[in-house]
CSV table of C-alpha atoms in Angstrom, one decimal:
chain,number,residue,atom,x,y,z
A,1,UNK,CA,16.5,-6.4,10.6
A,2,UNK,CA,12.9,-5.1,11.7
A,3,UNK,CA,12.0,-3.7,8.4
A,4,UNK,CA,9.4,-0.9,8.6
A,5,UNK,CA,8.1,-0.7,12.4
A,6,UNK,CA,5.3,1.5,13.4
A,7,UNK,CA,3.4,2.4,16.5
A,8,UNK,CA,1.6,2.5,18.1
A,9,UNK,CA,-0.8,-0.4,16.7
A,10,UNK,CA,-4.0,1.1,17.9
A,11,UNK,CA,-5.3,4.4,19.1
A,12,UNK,CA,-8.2,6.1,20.7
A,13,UNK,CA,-8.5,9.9,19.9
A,14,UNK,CA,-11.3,12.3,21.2
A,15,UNK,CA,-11.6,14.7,18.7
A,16,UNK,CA,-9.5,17.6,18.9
A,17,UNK,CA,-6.7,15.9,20.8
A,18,UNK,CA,-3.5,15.3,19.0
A,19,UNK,CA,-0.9,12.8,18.5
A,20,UNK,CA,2.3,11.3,16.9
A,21,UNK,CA,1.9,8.2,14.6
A,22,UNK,CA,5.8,6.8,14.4
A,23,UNK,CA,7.3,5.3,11.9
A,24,UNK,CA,11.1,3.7,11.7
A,25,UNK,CA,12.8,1.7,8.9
A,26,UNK,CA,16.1,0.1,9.5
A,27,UNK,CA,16.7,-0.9,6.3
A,28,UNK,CA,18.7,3.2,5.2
A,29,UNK,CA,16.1,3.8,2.9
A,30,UNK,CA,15.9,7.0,1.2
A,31,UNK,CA,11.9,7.1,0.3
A,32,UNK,CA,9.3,7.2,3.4
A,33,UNK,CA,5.4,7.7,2.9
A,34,UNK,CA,2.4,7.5,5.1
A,35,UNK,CA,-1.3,6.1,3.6
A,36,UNK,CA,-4.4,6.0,4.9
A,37,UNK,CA,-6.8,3.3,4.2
A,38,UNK,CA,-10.6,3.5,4.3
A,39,UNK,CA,-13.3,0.9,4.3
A,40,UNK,CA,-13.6,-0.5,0.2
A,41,UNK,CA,-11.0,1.9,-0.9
A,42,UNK,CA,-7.4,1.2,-1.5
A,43,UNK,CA,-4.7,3.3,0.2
A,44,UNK,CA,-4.4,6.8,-0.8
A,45,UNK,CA,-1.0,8.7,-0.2
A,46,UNK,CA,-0.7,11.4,2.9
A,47,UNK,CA,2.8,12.8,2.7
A,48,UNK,CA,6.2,11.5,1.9
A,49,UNK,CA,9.4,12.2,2.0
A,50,UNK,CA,12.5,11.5,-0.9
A,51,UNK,CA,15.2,12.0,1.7
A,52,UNK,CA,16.2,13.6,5.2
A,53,UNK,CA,15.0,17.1,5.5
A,54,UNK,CA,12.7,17.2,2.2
A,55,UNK,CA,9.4,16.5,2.3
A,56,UNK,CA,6.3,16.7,0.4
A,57,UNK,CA,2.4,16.4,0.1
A,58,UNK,CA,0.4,13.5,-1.3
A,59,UNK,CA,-3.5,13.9,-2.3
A,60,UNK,CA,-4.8,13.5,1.1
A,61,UNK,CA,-2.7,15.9,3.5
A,62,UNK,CA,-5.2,18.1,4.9
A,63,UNK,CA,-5.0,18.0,8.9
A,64,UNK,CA,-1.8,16.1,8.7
A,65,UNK,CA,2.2,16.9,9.5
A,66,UNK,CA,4.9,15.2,8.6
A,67,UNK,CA,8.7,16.1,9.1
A,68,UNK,CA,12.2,13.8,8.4
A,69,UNK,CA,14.8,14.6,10.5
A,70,UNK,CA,16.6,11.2,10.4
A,71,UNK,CA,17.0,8.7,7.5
A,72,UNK,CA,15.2,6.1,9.7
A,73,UNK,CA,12.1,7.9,11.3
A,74,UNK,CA,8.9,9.8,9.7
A,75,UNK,CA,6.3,10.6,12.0
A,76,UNK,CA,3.4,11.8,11.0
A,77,UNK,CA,1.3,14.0,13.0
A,78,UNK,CA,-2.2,14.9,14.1
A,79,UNK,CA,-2.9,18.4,14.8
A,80,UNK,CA,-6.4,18.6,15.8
A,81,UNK,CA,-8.2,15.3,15.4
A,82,UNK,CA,-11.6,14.7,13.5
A,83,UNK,CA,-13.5,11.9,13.1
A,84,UNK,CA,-13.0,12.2,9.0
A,85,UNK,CA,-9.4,10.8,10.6
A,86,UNK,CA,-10.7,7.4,11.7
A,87,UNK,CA,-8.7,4.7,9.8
A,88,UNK,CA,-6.1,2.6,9.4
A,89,UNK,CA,-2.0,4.0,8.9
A,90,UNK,CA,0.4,2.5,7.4
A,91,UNK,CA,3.7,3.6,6.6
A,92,UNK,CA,6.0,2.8,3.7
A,93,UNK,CA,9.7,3.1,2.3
A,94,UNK,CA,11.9,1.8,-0.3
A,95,UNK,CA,15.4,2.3,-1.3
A,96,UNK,CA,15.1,4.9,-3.7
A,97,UNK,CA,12.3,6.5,-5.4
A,98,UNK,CA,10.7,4.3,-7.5
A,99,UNK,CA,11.8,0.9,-6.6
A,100,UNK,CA,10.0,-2.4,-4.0
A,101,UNK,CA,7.9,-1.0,-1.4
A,102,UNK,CA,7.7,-1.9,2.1
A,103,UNK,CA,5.3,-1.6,4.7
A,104,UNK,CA,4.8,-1.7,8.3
A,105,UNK,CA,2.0,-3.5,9.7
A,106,UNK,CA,-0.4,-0.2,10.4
A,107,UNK,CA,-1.8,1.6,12.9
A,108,UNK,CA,-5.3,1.3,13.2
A,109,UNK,CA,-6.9,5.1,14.7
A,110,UNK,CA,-10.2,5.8,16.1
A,111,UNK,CA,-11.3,9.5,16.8
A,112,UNK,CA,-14.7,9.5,18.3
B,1,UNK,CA,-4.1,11.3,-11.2
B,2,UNK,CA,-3.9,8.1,-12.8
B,3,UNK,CA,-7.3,5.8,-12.0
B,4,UNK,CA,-6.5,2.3,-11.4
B,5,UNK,CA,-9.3,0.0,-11.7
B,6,UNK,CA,-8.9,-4.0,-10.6
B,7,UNK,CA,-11.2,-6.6,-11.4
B,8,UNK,CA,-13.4,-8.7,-9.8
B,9,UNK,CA,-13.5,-6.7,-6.8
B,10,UNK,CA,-14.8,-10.0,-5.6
B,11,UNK,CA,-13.6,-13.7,-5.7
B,12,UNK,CA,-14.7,-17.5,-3.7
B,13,UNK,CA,-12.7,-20.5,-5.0
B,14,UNK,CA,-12.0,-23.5,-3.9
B,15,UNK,CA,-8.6,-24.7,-2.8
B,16,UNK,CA,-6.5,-26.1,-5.8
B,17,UNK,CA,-8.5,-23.5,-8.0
B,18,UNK,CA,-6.1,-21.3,-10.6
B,19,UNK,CA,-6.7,-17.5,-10.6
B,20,UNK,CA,-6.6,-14.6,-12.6
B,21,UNK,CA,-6.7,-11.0,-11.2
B,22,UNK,CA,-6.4,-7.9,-13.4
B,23,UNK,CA,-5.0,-4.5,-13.3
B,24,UNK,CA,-6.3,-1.7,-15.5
B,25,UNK,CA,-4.4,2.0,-15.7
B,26,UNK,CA,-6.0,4.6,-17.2
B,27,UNK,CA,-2.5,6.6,-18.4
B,28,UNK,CA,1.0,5.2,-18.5
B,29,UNK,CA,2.5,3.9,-15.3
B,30,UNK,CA,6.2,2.9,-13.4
B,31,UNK,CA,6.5,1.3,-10.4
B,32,UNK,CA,3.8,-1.4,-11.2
B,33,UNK,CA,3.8,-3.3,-8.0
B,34,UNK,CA,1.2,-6.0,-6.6
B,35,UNK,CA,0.9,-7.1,-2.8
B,36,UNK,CA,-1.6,-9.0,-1.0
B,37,UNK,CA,-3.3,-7.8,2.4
B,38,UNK,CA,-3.9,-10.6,4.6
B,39,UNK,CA,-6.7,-11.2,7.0
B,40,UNK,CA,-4.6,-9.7,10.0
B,41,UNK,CA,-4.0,-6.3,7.7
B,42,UNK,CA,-0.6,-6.9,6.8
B,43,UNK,CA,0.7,-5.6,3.5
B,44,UNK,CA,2.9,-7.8,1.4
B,45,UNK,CA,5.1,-7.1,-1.7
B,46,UNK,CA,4.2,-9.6,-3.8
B,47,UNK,CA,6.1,-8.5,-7.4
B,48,UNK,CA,7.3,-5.4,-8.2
B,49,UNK,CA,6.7,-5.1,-11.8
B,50,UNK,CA,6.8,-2.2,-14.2
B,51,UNK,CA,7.3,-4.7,-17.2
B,52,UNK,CA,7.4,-7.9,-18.5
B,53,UNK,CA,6.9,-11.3,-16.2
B,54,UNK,CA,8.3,-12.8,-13.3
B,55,UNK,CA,7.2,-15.9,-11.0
B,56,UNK,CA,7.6,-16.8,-7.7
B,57,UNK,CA,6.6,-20.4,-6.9
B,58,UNK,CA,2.6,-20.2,-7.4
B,59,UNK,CA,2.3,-17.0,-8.6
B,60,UNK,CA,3.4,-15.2,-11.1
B,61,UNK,CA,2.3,-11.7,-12.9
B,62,UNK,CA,2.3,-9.8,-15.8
B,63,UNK,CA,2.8,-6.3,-16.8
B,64,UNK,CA,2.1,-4.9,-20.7
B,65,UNK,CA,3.0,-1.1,-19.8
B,66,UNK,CA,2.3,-0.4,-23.6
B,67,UNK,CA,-1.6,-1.6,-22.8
B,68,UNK,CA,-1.6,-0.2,-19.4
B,69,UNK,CA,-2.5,-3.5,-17.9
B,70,UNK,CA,-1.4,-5.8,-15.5
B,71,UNK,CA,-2.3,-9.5,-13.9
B,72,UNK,CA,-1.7,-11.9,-11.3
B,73,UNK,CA,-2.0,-15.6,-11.4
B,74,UNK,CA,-2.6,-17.4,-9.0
B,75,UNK,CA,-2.5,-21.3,-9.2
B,76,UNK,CA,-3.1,-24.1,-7.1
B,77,UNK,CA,-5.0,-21.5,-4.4
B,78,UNK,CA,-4.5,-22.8,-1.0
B,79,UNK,CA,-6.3,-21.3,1.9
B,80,UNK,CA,-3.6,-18.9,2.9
B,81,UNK,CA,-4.2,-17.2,0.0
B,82,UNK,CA,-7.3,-15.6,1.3
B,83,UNK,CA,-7.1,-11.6,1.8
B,84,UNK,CA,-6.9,-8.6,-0.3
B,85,UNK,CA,-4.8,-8.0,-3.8
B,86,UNK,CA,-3.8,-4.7,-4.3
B,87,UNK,CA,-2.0,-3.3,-7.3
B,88,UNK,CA,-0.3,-0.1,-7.0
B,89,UNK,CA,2.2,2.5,-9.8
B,90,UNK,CA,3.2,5.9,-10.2
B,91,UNK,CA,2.0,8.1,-12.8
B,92,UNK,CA,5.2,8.3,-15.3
B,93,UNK,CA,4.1,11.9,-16.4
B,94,UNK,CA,5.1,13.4,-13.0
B,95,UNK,CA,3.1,14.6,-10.0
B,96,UNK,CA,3.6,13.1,-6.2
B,97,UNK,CA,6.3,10.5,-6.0
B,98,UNK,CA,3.9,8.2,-4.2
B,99,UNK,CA,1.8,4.9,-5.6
B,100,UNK,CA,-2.0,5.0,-6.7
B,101,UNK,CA,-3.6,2.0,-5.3
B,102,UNK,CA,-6.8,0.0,-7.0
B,103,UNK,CA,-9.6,-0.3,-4.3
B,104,UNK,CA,-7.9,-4.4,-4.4
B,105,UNK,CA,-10.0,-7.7,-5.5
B,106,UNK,CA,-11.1,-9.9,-2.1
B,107,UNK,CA,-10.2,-13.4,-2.9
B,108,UNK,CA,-11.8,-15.9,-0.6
B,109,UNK,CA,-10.3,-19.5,-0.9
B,110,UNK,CA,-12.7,-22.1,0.9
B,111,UNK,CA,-11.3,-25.6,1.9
């Protein structure tokens, strides 16, 4: 039982370039979410996603994509990279709505 | 959205020191959850906790939903405790089914 695996770990961008950060949970949970963390700030929510096929924004979605074909997997995408995009990723789920959250261990993203 | 607001933001104790760390919400909250970043970055559920107390070994927390509050203690600090605290809910009133995070309190546990 991995728990909540992304990748990759770390990432170069130039800006402009795009990319898929993944994210898989084996644990069938229902809830997936992406969050970004800045320096001195706590994590602030991207996207997410209540169940396969549905999801929705968070307060931060601007230059981000996010779709949920599977229970397990949420990927969130980078159209056009800018360097307002630098930061760490992490990606969370839990059972249901509402309930223990879980996280992976982040991908840290550089777009210079 | 609902402002969380932790304090300290900052903390150096000595090993075997006892802790408190504290969670303010400015409107009503579920979810209430605390987790502790290490110095690697991981992110680790430490008690999820809308209401009322629980413990596990040398911590423990506290929710008063009624007061908007919440706090962590932390006893017998030994260095592994060293990182970042983060407490985390969702606005009960509605809006994005996500968790608003405080900015955390960095707790620094010297030998």
């Amino acid at each position: 039982n991995a728990g909540v695996t992304q990748t990759p770990k770390f990432q170069v961008l130039k800006t402009g370039q795009s990319m898929t950060l993944q994210c898989a949970q084996d644990m069938n949970h229902e809830y997936m979410s992406w969050y970004r963390q800045d320096p001195g700030m706590g994590l602030r929510l991207i996207h997410y996603s209540v169940g396969a096929g549905i999801t929705d924004q968070g307060e931060v979605p601007n230059g981000y994509n996010v779709s949920r074909s599977t229970t397990e997997d949420f990927p969130l995408r980078l159209l056009s990279a800018a360097p307002s995009q630098t930061s760490v990723y992490f990606c969370a789920s839990t059972q249901v709505v509402g309930t223990e959250a879980f996280f992976g261990q982040g991908t840290r993203l550089t777009v210079v | 959205g609902i402002q969380v607001e932790q304090s300290p933001p900052d903390l150096i104790l000595q090993e075997g020191a006892n802790s408190t760390l504290r969670c303010n919400f400015s409107d009503s909250v579920n979810n209430l959850q605390w987790f502790h970043q290490n110095p690697w970055g991981q992110l680790i559920n430490l008690f999820y906790i809308p209401s009322g107390t629980k413990q596990n070994g040398r911590l423990s927390a506290t929710t008063v939903a009624t007061e908007r509050y919440s706090l962590l203690y932390i006893s017998s600090s030994q260095t592994t405790d060293s990182g970042v605290y983060f407490c985390a809910g969702k606005y009960s009133g509605g809006g994005a089914d996500g968790l608003t995070f405080g900015k955390g309190t960095h707790l620094i546990i010297q030998p």
